[in-house]
Amino acid sequence: MDYLQIAVLVLVVIAVWAVVEIALTMRSARRDISKLTASATEAISTVTEVVEQAQPVVAKLDGIADELEPASKRLVPLIEEAEAAAGSVDDAFKSLNGVLEDVSTVSGTASSVTDAVNRAAESAVSGVASVVSRLKGGPSHEAARLEGAPRAQDQERADEAPAPQREESAPTRYVEYTTVSAGSADEARVTEEL
């Protein structure tokens, strides 16, 4: 055989091999294309089902949006009314604050008046006790001083010092007068009510 015939024979074998390869490749490509087509068809049917299932949900959402529209129109006046109510509450608190300040002022004044009345009553009782003591001829001012009443020096110091804050109210004092006899040592007796 000659070199040319061997070359043609090799070329024919190569050509047959190429044709077989092309046929096998086309067959696998056709199989892959059919699988791809089937997957695409399934995906399209799935998307179609999702769209069909989503349509009622979208319709419900449209209905809800339509129902919420009137409610949203009513919401703005409600917010305005809430702001007005908050303003009214703020004004009420300001008024209450003013009332509490007035009550504090009145309480302070009442406390001052009570202290003044107590001092005047103690002075009057001390004076009466002093007069009774002088009439009997007993000890003078010191004996006639009420139990727990401050001395004149102590009173002057108390007037100069700032008034302490009261935490508890002072006990109420009552004066009971007894009949004055020549041999009696009791001129006046002070009782405290707790």
PDB file of C-alpha atoms in Angstrom:
ATOM      1  CA  MET A   1       0.000   0.000   0.000  1.00  0.00           C
ATOM      2  CA  ASP A   2       1.131   3.203  -0.734  1.00  0.00           C
ATOM      3  CA  TYR A   3       1.465   6.206   1.553  1.00  0.00           C
ATOM      4  CA  LEU A   4      -1.434   7.952  -0.037  1.00  0.00           C
ATOM      5  CA  GLN A   5      -3.845   5.122   0.552  1.00  0.00           C
ATOM      6  CA  ILE A   6      -2.753   4.857   4.185  1.00  0.00           C
ATOM      7  CA  ALA A   7      -3.327   8.581   4.616  1.00  0.00           C
ATOM      8  CA  VAL A   8      -6.815   8.335   3.039  1.00  0.00           C
ATOM      9  CA  LEU A   9      -7.642   5.380   5.227  1.00  0.00           C
ATOM     10  CA  VAL A  10      -6.535   7.294   8.356  1.00  0.00           C
ATOM     11  CA  LEU A  11      -8.600  10.287   7.219  1.00  0.00           C
ATOM     12  CA  VAL A  12     -11.680   8.111   6.720  1.00  0.00           C
ATOM     13  CA  VAL A  13     -11.273   6.598  10.204  1.00  0.00           C
ATOM     14  CA  ILE A  14     -10.919  10.096  11.670  1.00  0.00           C
ATOM     15  CA  ALA A  15     -14.003  11.288   9.785  1.00  0.00           C
ATOM     16  CA  VAL A  16     -16.063   8.318  11.039  1.00  0.00           C
ATOM     17  CA  TRP A  17     -14.862   8.932  14.556  1.00  0.00           C
ATOM     18  CA  ALA A  18     -15.807  12.686  14.262  1.00  0.00           C
ATOM     19  CA  VAL A  19     -19.260  11.811  12.932  1.00  0.00           C
ATOM     20  CA  VAL A  20     -19.835   9.402  15.826  1.00  0.00           C
ATOM     21  CA  GLU A  21     -18.656  12.026  18.328  1.00  0.00           C
ATOM     22  CA  ILE A  22     -20.940  14.657  16.806  1.00  0.00           C
ATOM     23  CA  ALA A  23     -23.884  12.250  16.910  1.00  0.00           C
ATOM     24  CA  LEU A  24     -23.256  11.396  20.560  1.00  0.00           C
ATOM     25  CA  THR A  25     -22.876  15.093  21.470  1.00  0.00           C
ATOM     26  CA  MET A  26     -26.085  15.981  19.654  1.00  0.00           C
ATOM     27  CA  ARG A  27     -27.914  13.168  21.406  1.00  0.00           C
ATOM     28  CA  SER A  28     -26.774  14.310  24.881  1.00  0.00           C
ATOM     29  CA  ALA A  29     -27.528  17.947  23.975  1.00  0.00           C
ATOM     30  CA  ARG A  30     -31.028  16.948  22.874  1.00  0.00           C
ATOM     31  CA  ARG A  31     -31.500  15.072  26.196  1.00  0.00           C
ATOM     32  CA  ASP A  32     -30.286  18.120  28.168  1.00  0.00           C
ATOM     33  CA  ILE A  33     -32.550  20.421  26.158  1.00  0.00           C
ATOM     34  CA  SER A  34     -35.552  18.207  26.843  1.00  0.00           C
ATOM     35  CA  LYS A  35     -34.718  18.197  30.581  1.00  0.00           C
ATOM     36  CA  LEU A  36     -34.306  21.963  30.511  1.00  0.00           C
ATOM     37  CA  THR A  37     -37.603  22.347  28.681  1.00  0.00           C
ATOM     38  CA  ALA A  38     -39.343  20.117  31.217  1.00  0.00           C
ATOM     39  CA  SER A  39     -37.841  22.133  34.121  1.00  0.00           C
ATOM     40  CA  ALA A  40     -38.854  25.398  32.464  1.00  0.00           C
ATOM     41  CA  THR A  41     -42.365  24.056  31.942  1.00  0.00           C
ATOM     42  CA  GLU A  42     -42.563  23.036  35.596  1.00  0.00           C
ATOM     43  CA  ALA A  43     -41.248  26.434  36.704  1.00  0.00           C
ATOM     44  CA  ILE A  44     -43.768  28.219  34.499  1.00  0.00           C
ATOM     45  CA  SER A  45     -46.607  26.094  35.890  1.00  0.00           C
ATOM     46  CA  THR A  46     -45.375  26.757  39.445  1.00  0.00           C
ATOM     47  CA  VAL A  47     -45.235  30.508  38.768  1.00  0.00           C
ATOM     48  CA  THR A  48     -48.706  30.326  37.261  1.00  0.00           C
ATOM     49  CA  GLU A  49     -50.003  28.563  40.371  1.00  0.00           C
ATOM     50  CA  VAL A  50     -48.327  31.137  42.646  1.00  0.00           C
ATOM     51  CA  VAL A  51     -49.853  33.961  40.622  1.00  0.00           C
ATOM     52  CA  GLU A  52     -53.258  32.292  40.806  1.00  0.00           C
ATOM     53  CA  GLN A  53     -52.904  31.844  44.580  1.00  0.00           C
ATOM     54  CA  ALA A  54     -51.641  35.412  44.996  1.00  0.00           C
ATOM     55  CA  GLN A  55     -54.582  36.947  43.143  1.00  0.00           C
ATOM     56  CA  PRO A  56     -57.086  36.429  46.039  1.00  0.00           C
ATOM     57  CA  VAL A  57     -54.497  37.732  48.508  1.00  0.00           C
ATOM     58  CA  VAL A  58     -53.941  40.810  46.346  1.00  0.00           C
ATOM     59  CA  ALA A  59     -57.698  41.262  46.083  1.00  0.00           C
ATOM     60  CA  LYS A  60     -57.998  41.039  49.903  1.00  0.00           C
ATOM     61  CA  LEU A  61     -55.157  43.527  50.326  1.00  0.00           C
ATOM     62  CA  ASP A  62     -56.945  45.892  47.940  1.00  0.00           C
ATOM     63  CA  GLY A  63     -60.115  45.499  50.009  1.00  0.00           C
ATOM     64  CA  ILE A  64     -58.202  46.143  53.236  1.00  0.00           C
ATOM     65  CA  ALA A  65     -56.587  49.227  51.693  1.00  0.00           C
ATOM     66  CA  ASP A  66     -60.037  50.451  50.641  1.00  0.00           C
ATOM     67  CA  GLU A  67     -61.330  49.867  54.199  1.00  0.00           C
ATOM     68  CA  LEU A  68     -58.316  51.582  55.768  1.00  0.00           C
ATOM     69  CA  GLU A  69     -58.673  54.694  53.652  1.00  0.00           C
ATOM     70  CA  PRO A  70     -61.762  56.020  55.545  1.00  0.00           C
ATOM     71  CA  ALA A  71     -60.151  55.023  58.846  1.00  0.00           C
ATOM     72  CA  SER A  72     -57.003  56.950  57.956  1.00  0.00           C
ATOM     73  CA  LYS A  73     -59.165  59.979  57.169  1.00  0.00           C
ATOM     74  CA  ARG A  74     -60.736  59.680  60.659  1.00  0.00           C
ATOM     75  CA  LEU A  75     -57.329  59.197  62.288  1.00  0.00           C
ATOM     76  CA  VAL A  76     -56.184  62.779  61.646  1.00  0.00           C
ATOM     77  CA  PRO A  77     -59.057  64.377  63.638  1.00  0.00           C
ATOM     78  CA  LEU A  78     -58.487  61.845  66.440  1.00  0.00           C
ATOM     79  CA  ILE A  79     -54.830  62.874  66.646  1.00  0.00           C
ATOM     80  CA  GLU A  80     -55.846  66.535  66.735  1.00  0.00           C
ATOM     81  CA  GLU A  81     -58.343  65.809  69.529  1.00  0.00           C
ATOM     82  CA  ALA A  82     -55.680  63.911  71.471  1.00  0.00           C
ATOM     83  CA  GLU A  83     -53.341  66.900  71.166  1.00  0.00           C
ATOM     84  CA  ALA A  84     -56.107  69.204  72.399  1.00  0.00           C
ATOM     85  CA  ALA A  85     -56.816  66.865  75.327  1.00  0.00           C
ATOM     86  CA  ALA A  86     -53.115  66.790  76.200  1.00  0.00           C
ATOM     87  CA  GLY A  87     -53.132  70.598  76.192  1.00  0.00           C
ATOM     88  CA  SER A  88     -56.155  70.611  78.498  1.00  0.00           C
ATOM     89  CA  VAL A  89     -54.472  68.191  80.884  1.00  0.00           C
ATOM     90  CA  ASP A  90     -51.383  70.407  80.907  1.00  0.00           C
ATOM     91  CA  ASP A  91     -53.536  73.454  81.721  1.00  0.00           C
ATOM     92  CA  ALA A  92     -55.282  71.492  84.488  1.00  0.00           C
ATOM     93  CA  PHE A  93     -51.920  70.561  86.006  1.00  0.00           C
ATOM     94  CA  LYS A  94     -50.845  74.211  85.881  1.00  0.00           C
ATOM     95  CA  SER A  95     -54.071  75.210  87.658  1.00  0.00           C
ATOM     96  CA  LEU A  96     -53.574  72.462  90.231  1.00  0.00           C
ATOM     97  CA  ASN A  97     -50.040  73.683  90.813  1.00  0.00           C
ATOM     98  CA  GLY A  98     -51.396  77.192  91.467  1.00  0.00           C
ATOM     99  CA  VAL A  99     -53.996  75.809  93.883  1.00  0.00           C
ATOM    100  CA  LEU A 100     -51.336  73.836  95.744  1.00  0.00           C
ATOM    101  CA  GLU A 101     -49.206  76.979  96.047  1.00  0.00           C
ATOM    102  CA  ASP A 102     -52.238  78.833  97.441  1.00  0.00           C
ATOM    103  CA  VAL A 103     -52.878  76.001  99.921  1.00  0.00           C
ATOM    104  CA  SER A 104     -49.232  76.157 100.982  1.00  0.00           C
ATOM    105  CA  THR A 105     -49.506  79.909 101.536  1.00  0.00           C
ATOM    106  CA  VAL A 106     -52.745  79.542 103.515  1.00  0.00           C
ATOM    107  CA  SER A 107     -51.204  76.728 105.594  1.00  0.00           C
ATOM    108  CA  GLY A 108     -48.217  78.907 106.417  1.00  0.00           C
ATOM    109  CA  THR A 109     -50.464  81.800 107.388  1.00  0.00           C
ATOM    110  CA  ALA A 110     -52.658  79.528 109.526  1.00  0.00           C
ATOM    111  CA  SER A 111     -49.560  78.193 111.255  1.00  0.00           C
ATOM    112  CA  SER A 112     -48.377  81.740 111.990  1.00  0.00           C
ATOM    113  CA  VAL A 113     -51.821  82.706 113.329  1.00  0.00           C
ATOM    114  CA  THR A 114     -51.929  79.547 115.487  1.00  0.00           C
ATOM    115  CA  ASP A 115     -48.497  80.362 116.929  1.00  0.00           C
ATOM    116  CA  ALA A 116     -49.570  83.951 117.658  1.00  0.00           C
ATOM    117  CA  VAL A 117     -52.796  82.786 119.351  1.00  0.00           C
ATOM    118  CA  ASN A 118     -50.841  80.227 121.401  1.00  0.00           C
ATOM    119  CA  ARG A 119     -48.378  82.898 122.531  1.00  0.00           C
ATOM    120  CA  ALA A 120     -51.199  85.309 123.400  1.00  0.00           C
ATOM    121  CA  ALA A 121     -53.080  82.627 125.359  1.00  0.00           C
ATOM    122  CA  GLU A 122     -49.925  81.616 127.231  1.00  0.00           C
ATOM    123  CA  SER A 123     -49.172  85.246 128.021  1.00  0.00           C
ATOM    124  CA  ALA A 124     -52.716  85.789 129.298  1.00  0.00           C
ATOM    125  CA  VAL A 125     -52.620  82.670 131.445  1.00  0.00           C
ATOM    126  CA  SER A 126     -49.187  83.582 132.792  1.00  0.00           C
ATOM    127  CA  GLY A 127     -50.454  87.072 133.598  1.00  0.00           C
ATOM    128  CA  VAL A 128     -53.510  85.744 135.401  1.00  0.00           C
ATOM    129  CA  ALA A 129     -51.409  83.223 137.296  1.00  0.00           C
ATOM    130  CA  SER A 130     -48.966  85.973 138.218  1.00  0.00           C
ATOM    131  CA  VAL A 131     -51.777  88.210 139.501  1.00  0.00           C
ATOM    132  CA  VAL A 132     -53.279  85.359 141.497  1.00  0.00           C
ATOM    133  CA  SER A 133     -49.851  84.523 142.880  1.00  0.00           C
ATOM    134  CA  ARG A 134     -49.271  88.148 143.946  1.00  0.00           C
ATOM    135  CA  LEU A 135     -52.688  88.305 145.566  1.00  0.00           C
ATOM    136  CA  LYS A 136     -51.858  85.227 147.589  1.00  0.00           C
ATOM    137  CA  GLY A 137     -48.443  86.578 148.427  1.00  0.00           C
ATOM    138  CA  GLY A 138     -46.576  83.610 146.910  1.00  0.00           C
ATOM    139  CA  PRO A 139     -43.595  83.630 144.608  1.00  0.00           C
ATOM    140  CA  SER A 140     -43.802  86.076 141.772  1.00  0.00           C
ATOM    141  CA  HIS A 141     -43.238  85.515 138.066  1.00  0.00           C
ATOM    142  CA  GLU A 142     -41.274  82.223 138.141  1.00  0.00           C
ATOM    143  CA  ALA A 143     -43.950  80.337 140.089  1.00  0.00           C
ATOM    144  CA  ALA A 144     -46.732  81.640 137.903  1.00  0.00           C
ATOM    145  CA  ARG A 145     -45.072  80.589 134.685  1.00  0.00           C
ATOM    146  CA  LEU A 146     -46.892  77.788 132.881  1.00  0.00           C
ATOM    147  CA  GLU A 147     -45.346  74.355 132.735  1.00  0.00           C
ATOM    148  CA  GLY A 148     -43.403  74.096 129.468  1.00  0.00           C
ATOM    149  CA  ALA A 149     -43.849  77.800 128.653  1.00  0.00           C
ATOM    150  CA  PRO A 150     -40.624  79.554 127.660  1.00  0.00           C
ATOM    151  CA  ARG A 151     -39.042  82.159 129.936  1.00  0.00           C
ATOM    152  CA  ALA A 152     -38.842  85.743 128.712  1.00  0.00           C
ATOM    153  CA  GLN A 153     -35.147  85.328 127.812  1.00  0.00           C
ATOM    154  CA  ASP A 154     -35.876  82.090 125.966  1.00  0.00           C
ATOM    155  CA  GLN A 155     -38.776  83.738 124.160  1.00  0.00           C
ATOM    156  CA  GLU A 156     -36.537  86.594 122.949  1.00  0.00           C
ATOM    157  CA  ARG A 157     -34.005  84.074 121.616  1.00  0.00           C
ATOM    158  CA  ALA A 158     -36.772  82.110 119.925  1.00  0.00           C
ATOM    159  CA  ASP A 159     -38.088  85.306 118.289  1.00  0.00           C
ATOM    160  CA  GLU A 160     -34.625  86.094 116.903  1.00  0.00           C
ATOM    161  CA  ALA A 161     -33.952  82.553 115.592  1.00  0.00           C
ATOM    162  CA  PRO A 162     -35.629  81.429 112.349  1.00  0.00           C
ATOM    163  CA  ALA A 163     -38.786  79.425 112.905  1.00  0.00           C
ATOM    164  CA  PRO A 164     -38.104  75.670 112.602  1.00  0.00           C
ATOM    165  CA  GLN A 165     -40.176  73.578 110.234  1.00  0.00           C
ATOM    166  CA  ARG A 166     -42.966  71.767 112.083  1.00  0.00           C
ATOM    167  CA  GLU A 167     -43.166  68.087 111.488  1.00  0.00           C
ATOM    168  CA  GLU A 168     -45.780  67.355 114.151  1.00  0.00           C
ATOM    169  CA  SER A 169     -48.395  69.700 115.536  1.00  0.00           C
ATOM    170  CA  ALA A 170     -47.964  70.949 119.098  1.00  0.00           C
ATOM    171  CA  PRO A 171     -50.340  69.449 121.691  1.00  0.00           C
ATOM    172  CA  THR A 172     -53.406  71.507 122.523  1.00  0.00           C
ATOM    173  CA  ARG A 173     -53.310  73.056 126.018  1.00  0.00           C
ATOM    174  CA  TYR A 174     -56.317  73.787 128.180  1.00  0.00           C
ATOM    175  CA  VAL A 175     -56.367  75.778 131.388  1.00  0.00           C
ATOM    176  CA  GLU A 176     -58.520  74.529 134.248  1.00  0.00           C
ATOM    177  CA  TYR A 177     -59.179  77.017 137.009  1.00  0.00           C
ATOM    178  CA  THR A 178     -59.787  75.830 140.523  1.00  0.00           C
ATOM    179  CA  THR A 179     -61.320  77.773 143.325  1.00  0.00           C
ATOM    180  CA  VAL A 180     -58.794  79.976 145.047  1.00  0.00           C
ATOM    181  CA  SER A 181     -58.674  79.516 148.774  1.00  0.00           C
ATOM    182  CA  ALA A 182     -56.296  80.900 151.355  1.00  0.00           C
ATOM    183  CA  GLY A 183     -54.517  77.593 151.969  1.00  0.00           C
ATOM    184  CA  SER A 184     -54.496  76.369 148.342  1.00  0.00           C
ATOM    185  CA  ALA A 185     -51.142  76.041 146.603  1.00  0.00           C
ATOM    186  CA  ASP A 186     -52.649  75.432 143.126  1.00  0.00           C
ATOM    187  CA  GLU A 187     -53.432  78.692 141.337  1.00  0.00           C
ATOM    188  CA  ALA A 188     -53.912  77.239 137.855  1.00  0.00           C
ATOM    189  CA  ARG A 189     -53.322  73.834 136.367  1.00  0.00           C
ATOM    190  CA  VAL A 190     -52.456  73.269 132.725  1.00  0.00           C
ATOM    191  CA  THR A 191     -53.378  69.968 131.109  1.00  0.00           C
ATOM    192  CA  GLU A 192     -52.230  68.727 127.773  1.00  0.00           C
ATOM    193  CA  GLU A 193     -54.346  66.765 125.382  1.00  0.00           C
ATOM    194  CA  LEU A 194     -52.337  64.352 123.316  1.00  0.00           C
TER     195      LEU A 194
END
